[in-house]
Amino acid sequence: MSRHKLVKALDLDEELDDFDGGIKPDYDDEVSAEDKEQLRLGTIKVRDILGEDAGMTDKKIEDSLWHYYYDIDKTVNYLLSQKTNSQPKKSKKKKAGDGEAKATGPSPDDIVIKAQNTKGPTPKAAKQPTPPAKSNKSVNGVIQGVSEVNIEDTKIRGKNLDVLAEFERSKPKNAANFVVIGHVDAGKSTLMGRLLYDLKVVDQRTLDKYRKESERLGKGSFALAWVLDQGTEERNRGVTIDIAMNKFETENTSFTILDAPGHRDFIPNMIAGASQADFAVLVIDASTGNFESGLKGQTKEHALLVRSMGVQRIVIAINKLDTVQWSQDRFNEISQQVSAFLTSAGFLSRNLAFVPCAGLTGDNIVRKADDPKASWYPGPPLVSLLESSKPVTRALEKPLRLTIDDIFRGGIQNSLSVSGRLDSGNVQIGDTVLVMPAKEAGAIKGLEVDSEPAEWAVAGQNVILHLTEIDTKYLKSGDVICPPSAPIQCVTSFTIKVLAFEHVTLMHCEVHKGTLHAPGRVTQLIAQLDKASGAAVKGKPRLIKPGSVARVVVEVDDPVPLEPGGRVILRAGGETVGAGLVE
Ligand code: GDP
């Protein structure tokens, strides 16, 4: 008998409960040694997550594992839902009534204690004091989070695909996200608009429409830039405020442009963009005087920021060369200065590529420059340099991590959807997921990859997940979606290796990670480190000078989802004071 038929015969949803120690299932003779081993290992894992006193027999766990093809998350979710159904239902309304100050629900510690004290049906436990940290607390906390889910919400039947095999079979194109950085007015939006237009992503009619509109507002030259800056606020102000996203494909690669704003106030948005970027395009205004003021302005800060966010490769577009008659000397002078600065900021020279161009006229963007004065440049246009970025290494095998960019309250079909990029792992329809730090669990009803409906998604892809009803008030940008069996840890205190941009001392600051912004403080300066080796050179410094590297402790008011290797930016008083790597 096939496993499916057997499961059907058992009618699992209704009968598993009655199965406890009762009738012996009749598949014993049919399970292979391999299946038995899977059942044994699966039971250990499930028990690990559920805890010993979850009141589940081995038999019940094995039956669920069998039904769900050894999928641990689904098994745990099913068993918990069974348990929840036999307990008095928690009302979400009550939880909301807990008050504004507790938007993220009870603390992990409260939950651990509650879970540990829970034996059988219990009324809501009173708030408990916070115990010292234990390594398994987040796991227990998560279980409690999952058990609060209404089973009806999570009963989404997926196809149980082997997503990694599907991904291999789909012969994916190389996919790359890049962020566009540079001083305000360097021509970033114009250049990207030109790229999209010349690659025929935007048609002439749309561009004509933009041109008319921009002329009406007396900003004729902005038409190309509007291809990217689609919000009216941006159009009227002439700066790109939020991260507009645009996609285009070349023969080998499918690109997503994360257009970064050039305005000084909008650096937090740029951080969000850079945290998802595989490489950066730095646009430099070559016109007389403007390169110099740009270098003093945001060019350096942006470059340092993207480096701190893990970006290793930069394509440098020396733009507006039409304004200096395509002077080769000017190009060389700027390239040398920018190269010296970027290498001192930690970029390897082999990861830098320079191209002389003019976004407004399209010279050396998608096609080679027409202007005979530009004939001294033998190299490829910008688009070829973008293409030569190495294929992105995807963290496919790691647990799912998706940092929420945006939350949409949708229509009747999809009441709640979230967008973001899969940092690691994979998802498919039917998966149960956990949103941290709120510990809200839900199931994936549907998903979109690059705005197209899909059944699964893998690390590196930009997705929209349609979730079963989770109240939006528990979610915010910067939260992380993960599997219930491997939740991201949420911390209120963490150690980082920080590169100081400004003086860093014991101070209040804002912690930024992607779209997450949290008020916090630097509470300890542990040591100043050698920039090259990372070894401590001075213990307990009183002040970290700009340009120095140090190990410091940061505390935040509410738990934030952060793991070692994560990158954060510290800002204070509207300035970026440092960029750090979580240790
Ligand atoms: P952003 O702030 O970096 O996005 O800059 P924009 O794309 O909005 O461009 C700023 C100004 O520079 C606009 O008036 C553009 O028309 C102008 N501009 C952009 N690219 C070029 C170029 O290649 N040559 C010339 N001459 N002007 C340009």
mmCIF file of N, CA and C and ligand atoms in Angstrom, residues 181-192 220-225 229 238-240 259-263 283 285 319-323 357-362, ligand 1:
data_model
loop_
_atom_site.group_PDB
_atom_site.id
_atom_site.type_symbol
_atom_site.label_atom_id
_atom_site.label_comp_id
_atom_site.label_asym_id
_atom_site.label_seq_id
_atom_site.Cartn_x
_atom_site.Cartn_y
_atom_site.Cartn_z
ATOM 1 N N ILE A 181 24.179 54.144 -5.512
ATOM 2 C CA ILE A 181 24.559 55.126 -4.492
ATOM 3 C C ILE A 181 25.287 56.304 -5.135
ATOM 4 N N GLY A 182 25.455 57.364 -4.388
ATOM 5 C CA GLY A 182 26.160 58.538 -4.887
ATOM 6 C C GLY A 182 25.502 59.796 -4.366
ATOM 7 N N HIS A 183 26.175 60.882 -4.565
ATOM 8 C CA HIS A 183 25.716 62.163 -4.058
ATOM 9 C C HIS A 183 24.404 62.558 -4.739
ATOM 10 N N VAL A 184 23.622 63.380 -4.051
ATOM 11 C CA VAL A 184 22.386 63.890 -4.643
ATOM 12 C C VAL A 184 22.713 64.642 -5.943
ATOM 13 N N ASP A 185 21.911 64.413 -6.968
ATOM 14 C CA ASP A 185 22.081 65.039 -8.282
ATOM 15 C C ASP A 185 23.242 64.475 -9.095
ATOM 16 N N ALA A 186 23.830 63.373 -8.644
ATOM 17 C CA ALA A 186 24.916 62.780 -9.438
ATOM 18 C C ALA A 186 24.365 62.207 -10.744
ATOM 19 N N GLY A 187 23.047 62.027 -10.778
ATOM 20 C CA GLY A 187 22.438 61.492 -12.004
ATOM 21 C C GLY A 187 22.047 60.027 -11.870
ATOM 22 N N LYS A 188 21.852 59.563 -10.665
ATOM 23 C CA LYS A 188 21.547 58.145 -10.421
ATOM 24 C C LYS A 188 20.230 57.729 -11.083
ATOM 25 N N SER A 189 19.196 58.515 -10.811
ATOM 26 C CA SER A 189 17.879 58.128 -11.331
ATOM 27 C C SER A 189 17.853 58.231 -12.847
ATOM 28 N N THR A 190 18.449 59.280 -13.361
ATOM 29 C CA THR A 190 18.483 59.451 -14.818
ATOM 30 C C THR A 190 19.199 58.263 -15.465
ATOM 31 N N LEU A 191 20.297 57.881 -14.876
ATOM 32 C CA LEU A 191 21.104 56.793 -15.441
ATOM 33 C C LEU A 191 20.337 55.470 -15.415
ATOM 34 N N MET A 192 19.645 55.216 -14.319
ATOM 35 C CA MET A 192 18.894 53.967 -14.227
ATOM 36 C C MET A 192 17.674 53.992 -15.145
ATOM 37 N N GLY A 220 11.907 69.460 -16.887
ATOM 38 C CA GLY A 220 11.978 68.638 -18.091
ATOM 39 C C GLY A 220 13.011 67.527 -18.049
ATOM 40 N N SER A 221 14.187 67.838 -17.503
ATOM 41 C CA SER A 221 15.268 66.858 -17.580
ATOM 42 C C SER A 221 15.034 65.670 -16.648
ATOM 43 N N PHE A 222 13.967 65.731 -15.855
ATOM 44 C CA PHE A 222 13.752 64.659 -14.894
ATOM 45 C C PHE A 222 12.962 63.468 -15.446
ATOM 46 N N ALA A 223 12.505 63.600 -16.702
ATOM 47 C CA ALA A 223 11.634 62.549 -17.237
ATOM 48 C C ALA A 223 12.246 61.156 -17.085
ATOM 49 N N LEU A 224 13.516 61.022 -17.443
ATOM 50 C CA LEU A 224 14.151 59.699 -17.359
ATOM 51 C C LEU A 224 14.211 59.213 -15.918
ATOM 52 N N ALA A 225 14.477 60.166 -15.021
ATOM 53 C CA ALA A 225 14.589 59.791 -13.621
ATOM 54 C C ALA A 225 13.264 59.266 -13.092
ATOM 55 N N ASP A 229 11.530 56.946 -10.077
ATOM 56 C CA ASP A 229 10.912 57.619 -8.933
ATOM 57 C C ASP A 229 9.420 57.711 -9.148
ATOM 58 N N GLY A 238 12.049 66.002 -6.427
ATOM 59 C CA GLY A 238 13.190 65.712 -7.300
ATOM 60 C C GLY A 238 14.260 64.866 -6.632
ATOM 61 N N VAL A 239 13.922 64.225 -5.528
ATOM 62 C CA VAL A 239 14.875 63.275 -4.933
ATOM 63 C C VAL A 239 14.163 61.944 -4.737
ATOM 64 N N THR A 240 14.944 60.888 -4.737
ATOM 65 C CA THR A 240 14.363 59.569 -4.569
ATOM 66 C C THR A 240 14.285 59.287 -3.080
ATOM 67 N N ASP A 259 16.970 51.365 -5.856
ATOM 68 C CA ASP A 259 17.457 52.719 -6.097
ATOM 69 C C ASP A 259 17.586 53.456 -4.782
ATOM 70 N N ALA A 260 18.773 53.809 -4.465
ATOM 71 C CA ALA A 260 18.986 54.448 -3.171
ATOM 72 C C ALA A 260 18.812 55.945 -3.291
ATOM 73 N N PRO A 261 18.325 56.546 -2.265
ATOM 74 C CA PRO A 261 18.131 57.979 -2.292
ATOM 75 C C PRO A 261 19.449 58.722 -2.121
ATOM 76 N N GLY A 262 19.517 59.906 -2.676
ATOM 77 C CA GLY A 262 20.748 60.664 -2.548
ATOM 78 C C GLY A 262 20.657 61.713 -1.451
ATOM 79 N N HIS A 263 19.460 61.923 -0.963
ATOM 80 C CA HIS A 263 19.296 62.986 0.015
ATOM 81 C C HIS A 263 19.802 62.565 1.376
ATOM 82 N N VAL A 283 27.468 56.218 -8.575
ATOM 83 C CA VAL A 283 27.385 57.196 -9.665
ATOM 84 C C VAL A 283 28.097 58.467 -9.215
ATOM 85 N N ASP A 285 29.304 62.366 -10.340
ATOM 86 C CA ASP A 285 29.103 63.483 -11.262
ATOM 87 C C ASP A 285 30.479 64.044 -11.625
ATOM 88 N N ASN A 319 29.900 59.702 -14.373
ATOM 89 C CA ASN A 319 28.743 60.136 -15.158
ATOM 90 C C ASN A 319 28.874 61.603 -15.599
ATOM 91 N N LYS A 320 27.996 61.981 -16.488
ATOM 92 C CA LYS A 320 27.917 63.347 -17.026
ATOM 93 C C LYS A 320 29.228 63.741 -17.703
ATOM 94 N N LEU A 321 29.901 62.757 -18.310
ATOM 95 C CA LEU A 321 31.166 63.099 -18.982
ATOM 96 C C LEU A 321 30.943 63.997 -20.197
ATOM 97 N N ASP A 322 29.685 64.071 -20.662
ATOM 98 C CA ASP A 322 29.374 64.992 -21.767
ATOM 99 C C ASP A 322 29.648 66.436 -21.346
ATOM 100 N N THR A 323 29.533 66.710 -20.047
ATOM 101 C CA THR A 323 29.724 68.098 -19.596
ATOM 102 C C THR A 323 31.200 68.499 -19.568
ATOM 103 N N CYS A 357 30.631 57.543 -18.621
ATOM 104 C CA CYS A 357 29.313 57.477 -19.254
ATOM 105 C C CYS A 357 28.527 58.780 -19.121
ATOM 106 N N ALA A 358 27.382 58.813 -19.773
ATOM 107 C CA ALA A 358 26.434 59.926 -19.632
ATOM 108 C C ALA A 358 25.038 59.333 -19.672
ATOM 109 N N GLY A 359 24.401 59.324 -18.511
ATOM 110 C CA GLY A 359 23.069 58.729 -18.418
ATOM 111 C C GLY A 359 22.054 59.463 -19.263
ATOM 112 N N LEU A 360 22.182 60.782 -19.325
ATOM 113 C CA LEU A 360 21.200 61.591 -20.038
ATOM 114 C C LEU A 360 21.172 61.244 -21.523
ATOM 115 N N THR A 361 22.363 61.023 -22.102
ATOM 116 C CA THR A 361 22.407 60.736 -23.541
ATOM 117 C C THR A 361 22.467 59.232 -23.820
ATOM 118 N N GLY A 362 22.731 58.440 -22.807
ATOM 119 C CA GLY A 362 22.777 56.984 -22.998
ATOM 120 C C GLY A 362 24.123 56.474 -23.488
HETATM 121 P P1 GDP B 1 20.035 61.848 -8.665
HETATM 122 O O1 GDP B 1 19.675 62.809 -7.575
HETATM 123 O O2 GDP B 1 21.398 61.317 -8.466
HETATM 124 O O3 GDP B 1 19.032 60.772 -8.893
HETATM 125 O O4 GDP B 1 20.122 62.704 -10.005
HETATM 126 P P2 GDP B 1 19.095 62.864 -11.186
HETATM 127 O O5 GDP B 1 19.043 61.656 -12.034
HETATM 128 O O6 GDP B 1 17.810 63.374 -10.643
HETATM 129 O O7 GDP B 1 19.817 63.992 -12.049
HETATM 130 C C1 GDP B 1 20.141 65.250 -11.532
HETATM 131 C C2 GDP B 1 20.306 66.260 -12.666
HETATM 132 O O8 GDP B 1 21.432 65.913 -13.471
HETATM 133 C C3 GDP B 1 19.118 66.298 -13.615
HETATM 134 O O9 GDP B 1 18.880 67.624 -13.988
HETATM 135 C C4 GDP B 1 19.584 65.476 -14.789
HETATM 136 O O10 GDP B 1 18.960 65.815 -15.980
HETATM 137 C C5 GDP B 1 21.066 65.810 -14.837
HETATM 138 N N1 GDP B 1 21.819 64.715 -15.474
HETATM 139 C C6 GDP B 1 21.746 63.406 -15.158
HETATM 140 N N2 GDP B 1 22.603 62.681 -15.934
HETATM 141 C C7 GDP B 1 23.220 63.537 -16.741
HETATM 142 C C8 GDP B 1 24.211 63.399 -17.785
HETATM 143 O O11 GDP B 1 24.681 62.308 -18.112
HETATM 144 N N3 GDP B 1 24.619 64.537 -18.418
HETATM 145 C C9 GDP B 1 24.112 65.744 -18.094
HETATM 146 N N4 GDP B 1 24.566 66.788 -18.757
HETATM 147 N N5 GDP B 1 23.178 65.922 -17.117
HETATM 148 C C10 GDP B 1 22.735 64.849 -16.461
#
